[in-house]
mmCIF file of C-alpha atoms and ligand atoms in Angstrom:
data_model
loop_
_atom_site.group_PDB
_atom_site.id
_atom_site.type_symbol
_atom_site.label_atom_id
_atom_site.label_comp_id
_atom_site.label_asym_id
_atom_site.label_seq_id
_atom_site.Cartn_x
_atom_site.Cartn_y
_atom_site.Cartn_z
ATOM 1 C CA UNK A 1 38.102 40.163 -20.480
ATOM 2 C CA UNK A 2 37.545 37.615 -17.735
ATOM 3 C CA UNK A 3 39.543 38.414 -14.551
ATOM 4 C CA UNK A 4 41.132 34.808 -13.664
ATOM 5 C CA UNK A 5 41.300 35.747 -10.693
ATOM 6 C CA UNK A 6 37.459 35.788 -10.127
ATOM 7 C CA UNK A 7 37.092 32.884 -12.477
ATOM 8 C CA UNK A 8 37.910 30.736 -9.705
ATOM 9 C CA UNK A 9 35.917 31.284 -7.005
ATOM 10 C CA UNK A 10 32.827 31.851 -9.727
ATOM 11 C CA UNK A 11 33.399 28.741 -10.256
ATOM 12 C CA UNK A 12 33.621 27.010 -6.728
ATOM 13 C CA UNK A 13 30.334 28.956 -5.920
ATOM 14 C CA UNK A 14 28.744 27.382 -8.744
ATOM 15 C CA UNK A 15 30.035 23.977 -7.684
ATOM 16 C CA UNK A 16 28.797 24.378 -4.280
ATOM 17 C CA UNK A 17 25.512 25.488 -5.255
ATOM 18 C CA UNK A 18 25.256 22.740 -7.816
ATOM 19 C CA UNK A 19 26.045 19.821 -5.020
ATOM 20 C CA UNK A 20 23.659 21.522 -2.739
ATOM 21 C CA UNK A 21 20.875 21.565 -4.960
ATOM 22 C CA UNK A 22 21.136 17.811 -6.228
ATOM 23 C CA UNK A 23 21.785 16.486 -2.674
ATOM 24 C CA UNK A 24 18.863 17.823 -1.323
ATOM 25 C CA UNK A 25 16.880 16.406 -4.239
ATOM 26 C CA UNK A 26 18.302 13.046 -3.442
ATOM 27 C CA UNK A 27 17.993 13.289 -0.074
ATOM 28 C CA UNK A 28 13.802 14.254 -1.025
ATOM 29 C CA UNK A 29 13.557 11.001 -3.005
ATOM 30 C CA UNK A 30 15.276 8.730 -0.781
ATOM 31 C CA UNK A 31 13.056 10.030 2.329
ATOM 32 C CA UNK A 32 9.586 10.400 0.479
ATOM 33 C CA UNK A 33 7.439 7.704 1.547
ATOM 34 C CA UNK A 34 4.585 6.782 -1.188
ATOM 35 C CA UNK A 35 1.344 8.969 0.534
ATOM 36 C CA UNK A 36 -0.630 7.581 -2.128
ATOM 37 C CA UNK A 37 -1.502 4.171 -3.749
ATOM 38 C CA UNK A 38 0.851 4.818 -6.854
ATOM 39 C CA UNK A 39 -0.294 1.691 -9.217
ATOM 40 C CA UNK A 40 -3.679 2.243 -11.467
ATOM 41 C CA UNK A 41 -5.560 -1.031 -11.421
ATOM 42 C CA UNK A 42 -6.142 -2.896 -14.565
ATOM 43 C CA UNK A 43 -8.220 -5.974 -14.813
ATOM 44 C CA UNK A 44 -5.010 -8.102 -14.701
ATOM 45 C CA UNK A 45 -3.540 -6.979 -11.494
ATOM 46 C CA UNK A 46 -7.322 -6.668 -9.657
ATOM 47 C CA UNK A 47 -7.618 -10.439 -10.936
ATOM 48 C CA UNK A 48 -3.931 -11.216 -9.036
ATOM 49 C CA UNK A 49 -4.709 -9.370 -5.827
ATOM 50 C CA UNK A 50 -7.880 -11.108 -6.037
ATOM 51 C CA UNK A 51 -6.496 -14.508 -6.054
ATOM 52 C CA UNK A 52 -3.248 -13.755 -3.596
ATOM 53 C CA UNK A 53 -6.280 -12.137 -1.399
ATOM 54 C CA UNK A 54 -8.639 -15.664 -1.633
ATOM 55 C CA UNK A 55 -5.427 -17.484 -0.647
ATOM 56 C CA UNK A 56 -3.833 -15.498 2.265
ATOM 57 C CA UNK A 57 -6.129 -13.241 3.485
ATOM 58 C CA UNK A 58 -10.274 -14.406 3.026
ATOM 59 C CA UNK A 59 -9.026 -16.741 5.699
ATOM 60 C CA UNK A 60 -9.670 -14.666 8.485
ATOM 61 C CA UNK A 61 -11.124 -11.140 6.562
ATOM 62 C CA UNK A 62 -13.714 -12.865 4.690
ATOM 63 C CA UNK A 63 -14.030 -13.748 1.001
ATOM 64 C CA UNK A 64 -16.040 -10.215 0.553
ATOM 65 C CA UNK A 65 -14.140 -8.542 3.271
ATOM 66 C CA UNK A 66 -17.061 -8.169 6.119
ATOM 67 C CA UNK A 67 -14.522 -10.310 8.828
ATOM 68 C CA UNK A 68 -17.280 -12.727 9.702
ATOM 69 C CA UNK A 69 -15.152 -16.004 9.523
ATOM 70 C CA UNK A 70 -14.656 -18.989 11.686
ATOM 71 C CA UNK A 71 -11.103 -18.093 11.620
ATOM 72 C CA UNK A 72 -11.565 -14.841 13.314
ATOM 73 C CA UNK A 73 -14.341 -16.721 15.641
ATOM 74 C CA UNK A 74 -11.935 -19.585 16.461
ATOM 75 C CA UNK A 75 -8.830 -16.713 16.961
ATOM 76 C CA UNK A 76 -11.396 -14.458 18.910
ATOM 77 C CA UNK A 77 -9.882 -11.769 16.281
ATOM 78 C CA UNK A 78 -11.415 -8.357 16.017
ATOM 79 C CA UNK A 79 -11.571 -7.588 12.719
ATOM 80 C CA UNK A 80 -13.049 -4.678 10.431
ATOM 81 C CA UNK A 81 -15.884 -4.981 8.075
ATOM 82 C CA UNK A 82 -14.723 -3.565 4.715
ATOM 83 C CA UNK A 83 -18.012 -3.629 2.806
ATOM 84 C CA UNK A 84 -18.957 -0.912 5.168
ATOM 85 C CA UNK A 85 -17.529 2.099 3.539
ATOM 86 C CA UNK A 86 -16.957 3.602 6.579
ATOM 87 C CA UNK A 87 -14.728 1.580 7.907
ATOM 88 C CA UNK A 88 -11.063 1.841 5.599
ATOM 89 C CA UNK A 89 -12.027 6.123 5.259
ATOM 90 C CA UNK A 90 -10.121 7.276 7.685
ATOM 91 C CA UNK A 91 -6.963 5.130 7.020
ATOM 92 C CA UNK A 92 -4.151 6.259 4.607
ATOM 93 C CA UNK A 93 -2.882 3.861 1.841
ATOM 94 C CA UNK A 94 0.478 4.153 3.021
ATOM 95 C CA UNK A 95 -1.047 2.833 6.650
ATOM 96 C CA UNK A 96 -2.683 -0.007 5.629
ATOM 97 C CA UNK A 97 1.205 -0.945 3.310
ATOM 98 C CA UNK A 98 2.633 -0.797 6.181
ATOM 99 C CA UNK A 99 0.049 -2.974 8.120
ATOM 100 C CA UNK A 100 -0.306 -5.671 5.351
ATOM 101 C CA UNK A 101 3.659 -5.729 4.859
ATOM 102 C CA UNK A 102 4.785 -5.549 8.735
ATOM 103 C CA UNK A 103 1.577 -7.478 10.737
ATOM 104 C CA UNK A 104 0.214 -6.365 13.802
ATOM 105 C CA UNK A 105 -1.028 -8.687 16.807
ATOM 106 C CA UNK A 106 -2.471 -11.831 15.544
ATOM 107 C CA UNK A 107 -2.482 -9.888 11.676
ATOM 108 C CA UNK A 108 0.630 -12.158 9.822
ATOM 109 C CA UNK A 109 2.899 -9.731 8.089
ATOM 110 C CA UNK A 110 2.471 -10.590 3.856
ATOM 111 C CA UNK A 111 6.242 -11.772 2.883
ATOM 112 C CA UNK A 112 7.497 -9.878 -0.147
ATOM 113 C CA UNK A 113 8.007 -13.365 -1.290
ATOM 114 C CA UNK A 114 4.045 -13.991 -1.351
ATOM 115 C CA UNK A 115 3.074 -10.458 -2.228
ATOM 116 C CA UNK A 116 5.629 -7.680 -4.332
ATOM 117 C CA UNK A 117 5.017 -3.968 -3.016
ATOM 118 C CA UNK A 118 3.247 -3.789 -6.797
ATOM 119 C CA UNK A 119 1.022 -6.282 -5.737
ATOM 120 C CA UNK A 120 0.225 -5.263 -1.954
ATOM 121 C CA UNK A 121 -0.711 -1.568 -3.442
ATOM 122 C CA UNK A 122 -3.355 -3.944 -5.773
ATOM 123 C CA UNK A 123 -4.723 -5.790 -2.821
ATOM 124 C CA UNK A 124 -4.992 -2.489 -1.366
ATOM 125 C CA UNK A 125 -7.280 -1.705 -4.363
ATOM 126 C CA UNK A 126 -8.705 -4.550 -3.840
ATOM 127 C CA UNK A 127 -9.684 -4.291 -0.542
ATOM 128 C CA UNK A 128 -11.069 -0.202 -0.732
ATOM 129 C CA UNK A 129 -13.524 -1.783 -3.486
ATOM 130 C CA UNK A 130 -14.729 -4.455 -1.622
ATOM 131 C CA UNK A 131 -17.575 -1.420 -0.265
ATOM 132 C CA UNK A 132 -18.278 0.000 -3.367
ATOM 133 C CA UNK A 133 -20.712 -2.550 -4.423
ATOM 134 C CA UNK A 134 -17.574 -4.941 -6.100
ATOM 135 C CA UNK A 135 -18.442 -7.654 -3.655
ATOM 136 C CA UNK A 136 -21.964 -6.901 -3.944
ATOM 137 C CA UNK A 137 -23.887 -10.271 -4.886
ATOM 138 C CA UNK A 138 -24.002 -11.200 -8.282
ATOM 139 C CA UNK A 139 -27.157 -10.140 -10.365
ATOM 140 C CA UNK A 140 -29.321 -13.628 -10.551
ATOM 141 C CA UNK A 141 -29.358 -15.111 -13.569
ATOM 142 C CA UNK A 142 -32.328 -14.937 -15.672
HETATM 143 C C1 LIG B 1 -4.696 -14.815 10.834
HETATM 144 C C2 LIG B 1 -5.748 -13.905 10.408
HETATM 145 C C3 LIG B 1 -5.402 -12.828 9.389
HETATM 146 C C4 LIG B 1 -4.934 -13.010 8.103
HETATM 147 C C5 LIG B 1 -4.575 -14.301 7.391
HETATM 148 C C6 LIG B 1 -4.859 -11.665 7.523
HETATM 149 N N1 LIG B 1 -5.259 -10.722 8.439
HETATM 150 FE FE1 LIG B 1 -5.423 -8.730 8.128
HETATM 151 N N2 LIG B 1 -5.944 -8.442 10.049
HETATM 152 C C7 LIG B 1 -6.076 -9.445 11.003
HETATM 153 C C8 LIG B 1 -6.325 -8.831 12.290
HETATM 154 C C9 LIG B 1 -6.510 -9.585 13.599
HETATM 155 C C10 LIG B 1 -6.374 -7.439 12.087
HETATM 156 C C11 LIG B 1 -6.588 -6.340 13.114
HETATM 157 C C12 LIG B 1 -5.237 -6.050 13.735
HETATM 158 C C13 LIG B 1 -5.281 -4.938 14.746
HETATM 159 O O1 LIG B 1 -5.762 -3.838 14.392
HETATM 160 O O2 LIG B 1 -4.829 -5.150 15.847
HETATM 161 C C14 LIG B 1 -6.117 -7.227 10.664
HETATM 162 C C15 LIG B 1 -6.082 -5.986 10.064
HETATM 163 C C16 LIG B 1 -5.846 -5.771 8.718
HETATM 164 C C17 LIG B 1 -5.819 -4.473 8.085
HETATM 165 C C18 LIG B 1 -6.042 -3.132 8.771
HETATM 166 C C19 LIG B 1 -7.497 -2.833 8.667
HETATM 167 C C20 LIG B 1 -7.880 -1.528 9.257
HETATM 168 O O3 LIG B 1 -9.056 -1.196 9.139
HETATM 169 O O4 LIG B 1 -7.019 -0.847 9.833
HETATM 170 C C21 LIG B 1 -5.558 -4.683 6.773
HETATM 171 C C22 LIG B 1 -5.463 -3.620 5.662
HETATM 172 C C23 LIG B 1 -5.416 -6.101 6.582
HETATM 173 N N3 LIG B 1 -5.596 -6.729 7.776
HETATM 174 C C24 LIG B 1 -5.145 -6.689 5.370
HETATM 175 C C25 LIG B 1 -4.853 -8.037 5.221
HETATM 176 C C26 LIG B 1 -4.411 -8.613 3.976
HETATM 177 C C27 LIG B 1 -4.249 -7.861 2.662
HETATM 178 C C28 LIG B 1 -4.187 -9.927 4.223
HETATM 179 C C29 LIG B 1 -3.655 -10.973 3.256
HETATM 180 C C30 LIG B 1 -2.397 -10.657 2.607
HETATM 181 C C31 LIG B 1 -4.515 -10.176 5.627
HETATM 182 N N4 LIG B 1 -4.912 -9.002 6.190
HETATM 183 C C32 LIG B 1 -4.437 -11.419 6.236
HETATM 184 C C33 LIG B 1 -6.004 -10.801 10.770
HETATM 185 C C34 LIG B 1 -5.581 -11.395 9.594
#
């Protein structure tokens, strides 16, 4: 037979236990920043960063990413060449969110009305390929 008197605070422990337990779990989610890129592209979203990229950011970065633009001439910008591979390999996805979303210096922050967070992790994408031969020129054709 169960002693009712133990029932009780059996149960309150349990209770207790249970609240801890889920709040730190919520507390985990709510405070876990995404480390990594977490969308996979597929043609259709590499073709959508592509085109939001031409028409916000080739501007100043460069159609093929290499900075060389009379933008960043006439701005006196400094800006990174992205078809050297070197260049992005040091920097975390979750750094260069933030810098896209937020701007830095003369770098316009990307409204979430221009770009969704789906589609800034896609430009990001974008933008890592740009030295792995996806900018590359085209083979001639025959
Ligand atoms: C007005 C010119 C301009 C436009 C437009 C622009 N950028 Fe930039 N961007 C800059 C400058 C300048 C920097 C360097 C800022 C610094 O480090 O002080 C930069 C830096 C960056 C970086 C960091 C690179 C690194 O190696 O750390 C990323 C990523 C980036 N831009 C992405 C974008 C994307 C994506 C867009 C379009 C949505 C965009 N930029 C539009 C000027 C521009």
């Amino acid at each position: 037979m169960l002693n009712p008197k133990m029932v009780f605070p059996a149960l309150f422990l349990l209770l207790f236990a249970l609240a801890t337990v889920s709040g730190s779990a919520a507390q985990e989610a709510a405070s876990a920043p995404a480390a990594t890129n977490p969308v996979k592209p597929t043609p259709q979203s590499q073709a959508k960063a592509k085109q939001i990229y031409n028409i916000d950011c080739a501007m100043c970065h460069g159609e093929n990413g290499n900075g060389k633009t009379d933008m960043a001439n006439d701005m006196q910008l400094k800006l990174p060449d992205w078809t050297d591979p070197n260049s992005l390999n040091g920097k975390t996805d979750q750094g260069l969110f933030n810098m896209i979303r937020n701007g830095k210096d003369k770098m316009p922050p990307e409204a979430v009305g221009r770009a969704s967070d789906t589609e800034v992790w896609n430009l990001i994408l974008y933008i890592r390929k740009m030295s792995q031969g996806a900018a590359a020129p085209a083979v001639p054709s025959k």
